[in-house]
Short mmCIF file of C-alpha atoms and ligand atoms in Angstrom, two decimals:
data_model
loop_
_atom_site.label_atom_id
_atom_site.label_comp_id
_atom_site.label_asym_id
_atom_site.label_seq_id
_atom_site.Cartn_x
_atom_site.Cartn_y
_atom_site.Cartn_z
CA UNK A 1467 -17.88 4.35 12.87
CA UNK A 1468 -14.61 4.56 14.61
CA UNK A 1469 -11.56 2.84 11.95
CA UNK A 1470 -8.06 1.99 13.43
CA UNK A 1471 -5.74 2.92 10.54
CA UNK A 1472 -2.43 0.70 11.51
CA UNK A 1473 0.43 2.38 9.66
CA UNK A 1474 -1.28 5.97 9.50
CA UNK A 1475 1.93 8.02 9.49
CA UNK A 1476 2.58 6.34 6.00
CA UNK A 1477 2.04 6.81 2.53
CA UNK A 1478 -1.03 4.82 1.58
CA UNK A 1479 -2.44 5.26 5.45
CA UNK A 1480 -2.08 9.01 4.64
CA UNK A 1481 -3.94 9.40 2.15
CA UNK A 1482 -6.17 6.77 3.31
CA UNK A 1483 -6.95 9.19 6.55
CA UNK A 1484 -8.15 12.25 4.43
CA UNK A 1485 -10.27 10.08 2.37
CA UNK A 1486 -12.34 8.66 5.58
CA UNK A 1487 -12.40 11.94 7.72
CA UNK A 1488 -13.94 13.12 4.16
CA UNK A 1489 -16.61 10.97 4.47
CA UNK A 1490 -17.08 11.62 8.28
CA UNK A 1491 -16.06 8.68 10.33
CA UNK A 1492 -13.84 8.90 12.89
CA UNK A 1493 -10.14 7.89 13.18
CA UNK A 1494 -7.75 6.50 15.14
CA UNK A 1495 -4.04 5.93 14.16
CA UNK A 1496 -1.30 3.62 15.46
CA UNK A 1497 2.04 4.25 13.77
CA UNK A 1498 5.72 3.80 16.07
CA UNK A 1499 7.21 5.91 12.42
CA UNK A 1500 9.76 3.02 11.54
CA UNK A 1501 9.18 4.45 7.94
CA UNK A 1502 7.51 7.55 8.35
CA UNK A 1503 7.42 10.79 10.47
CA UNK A 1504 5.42 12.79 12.32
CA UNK A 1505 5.03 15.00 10.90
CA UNK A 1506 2.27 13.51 8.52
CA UNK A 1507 -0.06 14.13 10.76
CA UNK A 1508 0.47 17.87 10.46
CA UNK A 1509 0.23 17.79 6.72
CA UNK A 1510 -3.27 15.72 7.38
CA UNK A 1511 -4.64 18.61 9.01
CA UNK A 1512 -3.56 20.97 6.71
CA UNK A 1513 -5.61 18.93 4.22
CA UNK A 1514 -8.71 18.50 6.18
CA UNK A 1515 -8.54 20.70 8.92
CA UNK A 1516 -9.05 17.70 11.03
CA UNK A 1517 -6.34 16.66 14.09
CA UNK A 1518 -6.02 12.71 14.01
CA UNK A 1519 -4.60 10.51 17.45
CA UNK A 1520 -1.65 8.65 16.78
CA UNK A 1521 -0.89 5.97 19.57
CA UNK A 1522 3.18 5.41 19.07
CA UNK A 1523 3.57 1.85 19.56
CA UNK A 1524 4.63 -1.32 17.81
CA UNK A 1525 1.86 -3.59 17.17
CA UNK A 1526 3.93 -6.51 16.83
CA UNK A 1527 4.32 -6.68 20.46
CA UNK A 1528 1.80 -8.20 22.50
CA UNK A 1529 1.37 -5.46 25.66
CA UNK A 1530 1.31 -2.96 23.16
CA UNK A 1531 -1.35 -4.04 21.59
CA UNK A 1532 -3.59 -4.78 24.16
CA UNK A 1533 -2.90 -1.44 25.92
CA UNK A 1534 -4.33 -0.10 22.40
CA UNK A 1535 -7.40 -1.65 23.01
CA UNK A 1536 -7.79 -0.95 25.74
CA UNK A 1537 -7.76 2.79 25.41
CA UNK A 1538 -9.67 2.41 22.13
CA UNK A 1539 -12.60 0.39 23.15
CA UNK A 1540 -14.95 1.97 20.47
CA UNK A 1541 -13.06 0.61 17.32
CA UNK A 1542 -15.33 -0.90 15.06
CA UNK A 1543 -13.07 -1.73 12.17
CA UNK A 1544 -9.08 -2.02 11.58
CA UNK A 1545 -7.51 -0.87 7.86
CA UNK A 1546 -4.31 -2.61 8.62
CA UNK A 1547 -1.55 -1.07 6.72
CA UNK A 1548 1.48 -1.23 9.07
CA UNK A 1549 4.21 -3.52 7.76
CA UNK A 1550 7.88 -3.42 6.32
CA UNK A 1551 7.53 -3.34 2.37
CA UNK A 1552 11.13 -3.24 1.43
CA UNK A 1553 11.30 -6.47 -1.12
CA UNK A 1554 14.77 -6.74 -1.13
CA UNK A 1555 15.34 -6.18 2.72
CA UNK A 1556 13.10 -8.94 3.20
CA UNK A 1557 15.47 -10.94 1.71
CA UNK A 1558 18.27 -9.78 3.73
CA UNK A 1559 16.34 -9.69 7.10
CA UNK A 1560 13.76 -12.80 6.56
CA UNK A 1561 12.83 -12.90 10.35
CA UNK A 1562 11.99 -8.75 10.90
CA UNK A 1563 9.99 -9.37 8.20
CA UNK A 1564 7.76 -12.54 9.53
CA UNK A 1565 7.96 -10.75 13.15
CA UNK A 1566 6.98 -7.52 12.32
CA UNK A 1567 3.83 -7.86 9.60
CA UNK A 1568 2.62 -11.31 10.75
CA UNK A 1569 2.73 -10.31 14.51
CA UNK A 1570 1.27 -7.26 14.18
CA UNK A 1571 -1.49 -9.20 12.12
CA UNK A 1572 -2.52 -12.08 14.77
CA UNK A 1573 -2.24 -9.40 17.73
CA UNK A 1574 -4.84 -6.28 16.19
CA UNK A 1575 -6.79 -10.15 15.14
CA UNK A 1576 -6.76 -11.15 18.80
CA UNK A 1577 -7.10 -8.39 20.88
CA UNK A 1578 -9.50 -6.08 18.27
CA UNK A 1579 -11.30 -9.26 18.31
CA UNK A 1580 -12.11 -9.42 22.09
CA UNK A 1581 -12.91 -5.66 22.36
CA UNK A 1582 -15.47 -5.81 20.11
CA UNK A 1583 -13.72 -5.22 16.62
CA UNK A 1584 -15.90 -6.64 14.27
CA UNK A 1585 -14.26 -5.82 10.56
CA UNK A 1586 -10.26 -5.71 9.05
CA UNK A 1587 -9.18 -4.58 5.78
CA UNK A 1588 -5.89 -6.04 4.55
CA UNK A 1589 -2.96 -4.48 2.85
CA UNK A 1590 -1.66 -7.04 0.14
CA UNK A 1591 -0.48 -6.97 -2.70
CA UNK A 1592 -0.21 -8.07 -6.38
CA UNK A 1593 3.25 -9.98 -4.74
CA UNK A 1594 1.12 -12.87 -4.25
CA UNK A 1595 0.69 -13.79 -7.40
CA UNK A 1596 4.00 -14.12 -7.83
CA UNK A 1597 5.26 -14.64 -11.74
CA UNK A 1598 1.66 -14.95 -13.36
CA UNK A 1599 2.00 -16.68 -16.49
CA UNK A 1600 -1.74 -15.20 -17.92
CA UNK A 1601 -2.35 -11.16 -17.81
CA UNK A 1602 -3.83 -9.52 -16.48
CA UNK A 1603 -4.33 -11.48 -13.19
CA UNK A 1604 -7.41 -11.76 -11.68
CA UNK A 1605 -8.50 -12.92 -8.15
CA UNK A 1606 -8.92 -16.35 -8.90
CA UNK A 1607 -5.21 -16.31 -10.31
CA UNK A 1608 -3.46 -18.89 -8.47
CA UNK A 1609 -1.08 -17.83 -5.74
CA UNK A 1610 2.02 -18.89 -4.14
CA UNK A 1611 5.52 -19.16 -5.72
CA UNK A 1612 6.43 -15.78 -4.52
CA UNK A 1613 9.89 -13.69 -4.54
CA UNK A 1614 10.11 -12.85 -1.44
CA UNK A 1615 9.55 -13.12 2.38
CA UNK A 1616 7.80 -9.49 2.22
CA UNK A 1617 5.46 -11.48 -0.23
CA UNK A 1618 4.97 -14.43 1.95
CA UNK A 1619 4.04 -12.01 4.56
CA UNK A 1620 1.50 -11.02 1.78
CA UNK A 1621 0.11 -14.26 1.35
CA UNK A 1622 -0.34 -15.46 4.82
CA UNK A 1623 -1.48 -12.52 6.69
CA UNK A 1624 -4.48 -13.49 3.94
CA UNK A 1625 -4.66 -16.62 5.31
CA UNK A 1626 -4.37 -15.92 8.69
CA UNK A 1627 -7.41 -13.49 8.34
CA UNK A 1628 -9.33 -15.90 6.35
CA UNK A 1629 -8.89 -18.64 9.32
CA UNK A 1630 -9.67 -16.41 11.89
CA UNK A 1631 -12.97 -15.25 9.92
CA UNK A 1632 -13.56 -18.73 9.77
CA UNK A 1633 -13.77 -19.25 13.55
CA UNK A 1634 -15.22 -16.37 14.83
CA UNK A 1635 -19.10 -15.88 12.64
CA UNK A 1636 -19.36 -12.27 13.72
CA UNK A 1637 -15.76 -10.97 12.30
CA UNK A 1638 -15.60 -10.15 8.11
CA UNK A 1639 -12.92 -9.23 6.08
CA UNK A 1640 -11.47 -8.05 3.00
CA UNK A 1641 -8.10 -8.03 1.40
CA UNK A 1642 -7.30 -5.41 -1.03
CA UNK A 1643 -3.97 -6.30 -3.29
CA UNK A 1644 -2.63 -3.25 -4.53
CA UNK A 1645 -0.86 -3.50 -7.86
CA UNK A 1646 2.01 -0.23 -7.73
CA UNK A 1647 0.63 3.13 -6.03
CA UNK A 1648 2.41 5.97 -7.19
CA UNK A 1649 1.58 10.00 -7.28
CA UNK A 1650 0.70 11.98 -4.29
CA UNK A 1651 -2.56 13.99 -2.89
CA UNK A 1652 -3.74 16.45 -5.47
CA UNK A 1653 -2.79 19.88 -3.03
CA UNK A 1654 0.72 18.48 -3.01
CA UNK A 1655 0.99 18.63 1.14
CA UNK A 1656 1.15 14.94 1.06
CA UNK A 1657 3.18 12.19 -0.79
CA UNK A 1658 5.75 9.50 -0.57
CA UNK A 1659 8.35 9.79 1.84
CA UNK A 1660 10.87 7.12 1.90
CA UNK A 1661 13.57 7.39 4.79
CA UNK A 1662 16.70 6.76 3.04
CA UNK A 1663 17.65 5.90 -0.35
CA UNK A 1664 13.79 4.98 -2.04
CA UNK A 1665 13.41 1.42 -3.40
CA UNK A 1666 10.45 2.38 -5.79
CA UNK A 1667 10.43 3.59 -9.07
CA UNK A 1668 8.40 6.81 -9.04
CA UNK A 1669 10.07 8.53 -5.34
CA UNK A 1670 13.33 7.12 -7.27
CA UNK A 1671 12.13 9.06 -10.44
CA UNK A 1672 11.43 12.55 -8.50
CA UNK A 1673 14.35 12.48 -6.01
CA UNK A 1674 16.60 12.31 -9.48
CA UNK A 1675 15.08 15.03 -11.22
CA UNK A 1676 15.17 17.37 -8.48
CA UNK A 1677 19.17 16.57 -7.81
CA UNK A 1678 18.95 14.63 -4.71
CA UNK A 1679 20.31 11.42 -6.80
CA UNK A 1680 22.56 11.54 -9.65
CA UNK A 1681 20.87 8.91 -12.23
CA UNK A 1682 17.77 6.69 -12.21
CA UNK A 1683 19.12 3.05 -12.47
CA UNK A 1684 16.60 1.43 -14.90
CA UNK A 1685 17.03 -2.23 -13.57
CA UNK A 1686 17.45 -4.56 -16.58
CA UNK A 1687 15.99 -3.97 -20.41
CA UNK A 1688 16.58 -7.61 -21.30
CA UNK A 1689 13.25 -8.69 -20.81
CA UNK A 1690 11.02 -10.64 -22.90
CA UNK A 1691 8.71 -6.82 -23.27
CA UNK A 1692 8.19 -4.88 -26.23
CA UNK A 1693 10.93 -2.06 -24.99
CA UNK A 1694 12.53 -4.81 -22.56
CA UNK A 1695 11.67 -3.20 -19.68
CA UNK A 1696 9.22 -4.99 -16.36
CA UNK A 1697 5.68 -4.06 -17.15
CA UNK A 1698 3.63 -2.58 -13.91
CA UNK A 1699 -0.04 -1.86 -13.66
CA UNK A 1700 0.57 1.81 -11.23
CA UNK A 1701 -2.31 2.92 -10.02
CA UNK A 1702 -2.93 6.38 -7.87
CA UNK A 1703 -2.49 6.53 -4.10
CA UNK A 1704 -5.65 8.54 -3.78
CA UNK A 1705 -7.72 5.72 -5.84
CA UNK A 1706 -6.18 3.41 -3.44
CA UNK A 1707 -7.30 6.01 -0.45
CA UNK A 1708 -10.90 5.87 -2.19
CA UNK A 1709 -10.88 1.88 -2.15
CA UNK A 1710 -10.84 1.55 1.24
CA UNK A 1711 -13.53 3.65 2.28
CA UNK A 1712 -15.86 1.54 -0.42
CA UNK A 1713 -14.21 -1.71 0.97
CA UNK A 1714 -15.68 -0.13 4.83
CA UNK A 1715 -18.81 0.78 2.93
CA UNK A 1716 -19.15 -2.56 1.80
CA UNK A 1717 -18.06 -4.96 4.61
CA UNK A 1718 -20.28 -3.16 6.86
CA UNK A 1719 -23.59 -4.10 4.81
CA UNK A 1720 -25.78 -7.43 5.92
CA UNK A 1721 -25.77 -8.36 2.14
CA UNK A 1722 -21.61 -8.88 1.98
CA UNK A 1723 -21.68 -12.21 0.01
CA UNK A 1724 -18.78 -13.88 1.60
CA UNK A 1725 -17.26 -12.85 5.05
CA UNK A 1726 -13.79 -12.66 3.53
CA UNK A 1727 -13.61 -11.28 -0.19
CA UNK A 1728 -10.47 -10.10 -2.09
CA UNK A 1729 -9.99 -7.52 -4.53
CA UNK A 1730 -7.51 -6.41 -6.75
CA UNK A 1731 -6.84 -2.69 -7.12
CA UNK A 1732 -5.05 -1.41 -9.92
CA UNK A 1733 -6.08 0.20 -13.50
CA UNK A 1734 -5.58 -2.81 -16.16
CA UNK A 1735 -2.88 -0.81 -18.34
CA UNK A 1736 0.05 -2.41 -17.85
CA UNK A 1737 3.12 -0.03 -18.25
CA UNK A 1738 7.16 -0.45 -18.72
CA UNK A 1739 9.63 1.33 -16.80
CA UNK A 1740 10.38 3.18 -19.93
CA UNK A 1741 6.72 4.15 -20.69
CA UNK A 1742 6.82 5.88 -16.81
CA UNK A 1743 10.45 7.68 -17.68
CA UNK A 1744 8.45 9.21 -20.80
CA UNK A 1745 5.38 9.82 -19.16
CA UNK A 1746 7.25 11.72 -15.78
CA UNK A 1747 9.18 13.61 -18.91
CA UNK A 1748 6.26 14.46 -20.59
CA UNK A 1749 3.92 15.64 -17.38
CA UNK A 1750 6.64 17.60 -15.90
CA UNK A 1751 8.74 19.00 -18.90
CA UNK A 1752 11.85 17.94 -16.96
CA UNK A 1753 14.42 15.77 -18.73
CA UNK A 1754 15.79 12.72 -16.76
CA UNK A 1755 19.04 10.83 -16.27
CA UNK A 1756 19.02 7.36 -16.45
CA UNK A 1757 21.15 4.13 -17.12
CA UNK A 1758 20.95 0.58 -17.57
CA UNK A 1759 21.75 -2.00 -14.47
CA UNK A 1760 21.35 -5.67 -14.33
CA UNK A 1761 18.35 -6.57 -13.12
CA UNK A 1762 17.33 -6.79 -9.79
CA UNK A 1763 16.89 -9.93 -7.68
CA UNK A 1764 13.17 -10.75 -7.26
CA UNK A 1765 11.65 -8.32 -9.97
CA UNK A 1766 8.92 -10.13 -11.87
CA UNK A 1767 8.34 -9.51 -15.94
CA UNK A 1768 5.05 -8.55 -16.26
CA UNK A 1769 1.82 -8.04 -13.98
CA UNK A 1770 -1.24 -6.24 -14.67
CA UNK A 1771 -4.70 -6.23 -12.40
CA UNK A 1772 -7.77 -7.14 -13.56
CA UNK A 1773 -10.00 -5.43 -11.32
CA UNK A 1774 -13.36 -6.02 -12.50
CA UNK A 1775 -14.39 -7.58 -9.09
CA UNK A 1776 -13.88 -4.33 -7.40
CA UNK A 1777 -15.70 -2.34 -10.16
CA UNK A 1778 -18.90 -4.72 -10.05
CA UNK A 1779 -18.41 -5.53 -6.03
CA UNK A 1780 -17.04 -2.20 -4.73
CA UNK A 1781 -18.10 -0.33 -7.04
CA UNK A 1782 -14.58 1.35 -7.13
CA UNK A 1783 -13.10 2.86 -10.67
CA UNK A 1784 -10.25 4.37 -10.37
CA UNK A 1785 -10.21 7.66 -11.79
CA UNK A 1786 -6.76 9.63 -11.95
CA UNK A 1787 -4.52 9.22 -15.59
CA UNK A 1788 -1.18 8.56 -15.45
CA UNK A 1789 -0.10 12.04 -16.09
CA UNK A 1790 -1.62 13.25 -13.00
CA UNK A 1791 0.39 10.37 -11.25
CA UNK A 1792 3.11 11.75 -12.26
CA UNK A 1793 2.57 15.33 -12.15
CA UNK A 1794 1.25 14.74 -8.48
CA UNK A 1795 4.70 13.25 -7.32
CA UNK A 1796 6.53 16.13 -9.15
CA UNK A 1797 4.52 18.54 -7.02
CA UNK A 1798 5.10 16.75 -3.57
CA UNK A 1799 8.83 16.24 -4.64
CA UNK A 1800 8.76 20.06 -5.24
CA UNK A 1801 7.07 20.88 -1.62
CA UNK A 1802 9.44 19.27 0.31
CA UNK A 1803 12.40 21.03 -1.66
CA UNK A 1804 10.88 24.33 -0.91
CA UNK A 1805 10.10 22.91 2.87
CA UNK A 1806 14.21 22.57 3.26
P1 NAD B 2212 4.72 2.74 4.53
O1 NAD B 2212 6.00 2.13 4.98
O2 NAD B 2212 4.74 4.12 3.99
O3 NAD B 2212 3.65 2.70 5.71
C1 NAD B 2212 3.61 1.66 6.67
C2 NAD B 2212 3.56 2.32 8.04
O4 NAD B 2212 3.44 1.29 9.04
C3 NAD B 2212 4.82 3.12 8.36
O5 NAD B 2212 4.45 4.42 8.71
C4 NAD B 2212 5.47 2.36 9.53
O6 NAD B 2212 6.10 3.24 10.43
C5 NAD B 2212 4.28 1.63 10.14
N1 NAD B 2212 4.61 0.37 10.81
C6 NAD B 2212 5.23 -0.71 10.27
N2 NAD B 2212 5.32 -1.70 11.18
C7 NAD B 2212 4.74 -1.24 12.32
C8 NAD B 2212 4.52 -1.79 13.63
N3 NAD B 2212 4.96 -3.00 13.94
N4 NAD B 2212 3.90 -1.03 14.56
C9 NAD B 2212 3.46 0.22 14.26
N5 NAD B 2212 3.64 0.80 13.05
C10 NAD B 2212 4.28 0.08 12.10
O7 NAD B 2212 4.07 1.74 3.45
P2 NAD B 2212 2.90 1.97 2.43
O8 NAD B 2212 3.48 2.10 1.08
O9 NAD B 2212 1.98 3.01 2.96
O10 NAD B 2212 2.21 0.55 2.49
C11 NAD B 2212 1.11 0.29 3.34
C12 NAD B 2212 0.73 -1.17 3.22
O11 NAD B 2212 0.42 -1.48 1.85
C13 NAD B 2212 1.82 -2.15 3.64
O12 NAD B 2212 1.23 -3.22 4.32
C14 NAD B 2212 2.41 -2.61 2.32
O13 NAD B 2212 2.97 -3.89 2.43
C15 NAD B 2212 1.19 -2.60 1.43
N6 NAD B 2212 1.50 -2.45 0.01
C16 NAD B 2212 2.22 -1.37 -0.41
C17 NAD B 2212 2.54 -1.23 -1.75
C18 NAD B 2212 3.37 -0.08 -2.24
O14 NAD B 2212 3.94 -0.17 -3.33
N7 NAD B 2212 3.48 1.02 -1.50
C19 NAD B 2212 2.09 -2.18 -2.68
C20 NAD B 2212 1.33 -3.27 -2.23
C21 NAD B 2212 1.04 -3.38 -0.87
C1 UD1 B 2213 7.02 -4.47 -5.39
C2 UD1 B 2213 5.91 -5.48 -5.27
C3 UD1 B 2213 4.75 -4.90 -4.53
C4 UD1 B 2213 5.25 -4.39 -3.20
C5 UD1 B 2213 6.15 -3.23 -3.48
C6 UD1 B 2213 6.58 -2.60 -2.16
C7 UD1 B 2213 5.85 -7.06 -7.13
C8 UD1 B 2213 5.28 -7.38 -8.45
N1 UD1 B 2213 5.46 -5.89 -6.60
O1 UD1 B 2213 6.65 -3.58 -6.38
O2 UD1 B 2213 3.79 -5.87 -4.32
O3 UD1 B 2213 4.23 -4.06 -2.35
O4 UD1 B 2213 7.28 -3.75 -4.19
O5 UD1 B 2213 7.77 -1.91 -2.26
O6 UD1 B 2213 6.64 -7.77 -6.57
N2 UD1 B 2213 12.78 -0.03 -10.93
C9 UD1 B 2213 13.90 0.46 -11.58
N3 UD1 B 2213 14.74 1.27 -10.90
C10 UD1 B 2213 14.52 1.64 -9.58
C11 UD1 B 2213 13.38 1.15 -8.94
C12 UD1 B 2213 12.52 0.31 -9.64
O7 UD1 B 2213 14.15 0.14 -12.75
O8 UD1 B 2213 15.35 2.38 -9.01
C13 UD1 B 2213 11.86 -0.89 -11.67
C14 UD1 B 2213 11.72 -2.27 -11.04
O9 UD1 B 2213 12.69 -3.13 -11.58
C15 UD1 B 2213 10.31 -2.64 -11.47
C16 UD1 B 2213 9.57 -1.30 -11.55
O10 UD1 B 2213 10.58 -0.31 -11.61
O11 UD1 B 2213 10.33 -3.21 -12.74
C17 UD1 B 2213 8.68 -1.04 -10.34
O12 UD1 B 2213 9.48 -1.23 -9.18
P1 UD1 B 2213 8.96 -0.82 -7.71
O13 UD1 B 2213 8.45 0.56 -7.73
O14 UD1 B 2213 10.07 -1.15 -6.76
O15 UD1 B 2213 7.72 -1.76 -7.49
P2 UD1 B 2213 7.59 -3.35 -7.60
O16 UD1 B 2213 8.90 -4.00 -7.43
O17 UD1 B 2213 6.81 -3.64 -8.81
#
């Protein structure tokens, strides 16, 4: 099995990549590092031992896409991760965001479609369930009222996969929505990497305890919580990695119930910004500084997965605490301090 991984030079592609040359099948990346580098494909091989081909090119652009093809003709199935993610960018810059992700969607649809491409696995995200009145969500929660145009990017690069499966009998696929990934690969060679200043809580958490920030902003602690902080269901990077080689497992056998199935992927605990402060404290031993802001535009109160579906369907668990979360970014923040 040959898999396209779209968005390979970045953090959940990453780790995706070790998990499937793990279990032998063959990869191809395309990545033009708008948020990543490189050098992540180094770092891949340190880890498996195993050189991966990165075509640099944007997918949201027609030519490029169907020169990818082209020179790829023995793709079988697409793990689609490249997108922007930034929530509150997305705000700012409403059309990158629809050009880039829902572009880059219809184009690896259309042209892995006519070479022969027969499966896609979706990035989403727990962003399309927008502010979920009942927790923990599961995938029959009702979606729509979303934040953001990130999260509309969410919610109809679903659609548009579940139209296209519609009208073409021999394509299936499966949309994973990933609650928060956080932590890094257990040998600490690969992690997070945000270019610039990180919008996420854990890469926000590490870069202030090892100096390169001066103080975590903990955005708002007026919420209707039992420490007032937003309540997140984070979830490992490498159980995410795991997830999509079950989703390929499964999508590739006759028996596949539906042609287009979603999952949610998270752990079920839901946890408060404060509860993750304690918990990096605790794994690590370091002490952290931290304020309280306003909140931010577009944050939600509370979601937490119920992933049952993938349990029963994928037969996915995932399996690392939050301490090793934790202690797993501490180590990757640590390895690129001693890389400088
Ligand atoms: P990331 O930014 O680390 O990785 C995305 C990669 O895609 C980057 O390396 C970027 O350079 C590449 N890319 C983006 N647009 C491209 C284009 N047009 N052509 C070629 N390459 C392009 O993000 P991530 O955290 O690894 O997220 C992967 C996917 O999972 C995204 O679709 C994201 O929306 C989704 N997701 C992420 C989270 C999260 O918290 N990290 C949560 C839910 C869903
Ligand atoms: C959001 C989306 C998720 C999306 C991801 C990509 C929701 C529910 N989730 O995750 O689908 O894919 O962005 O980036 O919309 N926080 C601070 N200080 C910081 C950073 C974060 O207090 O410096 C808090 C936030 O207010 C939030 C929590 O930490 O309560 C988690 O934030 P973050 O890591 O950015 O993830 P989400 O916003 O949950």
């Amino acid at each position: 099995m040959k898999v396209l991984v779209t968005g390979g030079a970045g953090y959940i592609g990453s780790h995706t990549i070790c998990e499937l040359l793990d279990h032998g099948m063959e990869v191809v990346s395309a990545d033009n590092f708008q948020n990543a580098v490189p050098e992540t494909f180094e770092r891949i091989e340190a880890i498996t031992g195993q050189k991966v081909v990165n075509e640099n090119l944007d997918l949201s652009e027609v030519k490029a896409c169907q020169i990818l093809f082209e020179q790829h003709p023995d793709i079988t199935a697409i793990i689609h991760f490249a997108a922007r993610k930034a929530v509150g960018e997305s705000v700012e810059k409403p059309l990158v965001y629809y050009r880039n992700n829902l572009n880059s969607t219809i184009n690896l649809l259309h042209f892995g479609t006519l070479a022969g491409v027969k499966h896609l696995v979706f990035s989403s995200s727990c962003t399309v369930y927008g502010n979920p009145g009942n927790q923990p969500v599961d995938e029959d929660s009702p979606v729509g009222n979303i934040e953001s145009p990130y999260g509309y990017t969410k919610m109809m690069g679903e659609q548009i996969l579940r139209d296209h499966i519609h009208s073409h009998p021999s394509f299936s696929g499966i949309s994973l929505r990933y609650f928060n990934p956080v932590g890094a690969h257990p040998s600490g060679k690969l992690g997070e990497l945000p270019l610039g200043k990180p919008n996420n809580l854990v890469p926000f958490i590490t870069e202030t305890a090892i100096g390169l920030r001066p103080c975590l902003e903990v955005f708002g602690a007026d919420y209707d919580t039992p420490d007032g902080t937003p309540i997140r269901d984070y979830v490992h990077v490498v159980d995410i990695a795991k997830a999509h080689v079950q989703a390929l497992l499964h999508i590739q056998q006759s028996d596949q119930r539906e042609r287009f199935e979603v999952f949610n992927l998270g752990t079920g605990k839901g946890m408060s910004v404060l509860e993750i402060i304690q918990a990096f404290e605790q794994a690590t031993g370091v002490a952290l500084n931290y304020r309280f802001s306003p909140r931010r535009a577009g944050d939600v109160e509370t979601i937490y997965a119920n992933a049952d579906k993938a349990a029963q369907v994928l037969k996915w668990q995932p399996e690392y605490s939050l301490e090793t979360m934790m202690a797993s970014a501490w180590k990757w923040q640590q390895h690129l301090a001693n890389q400088r």
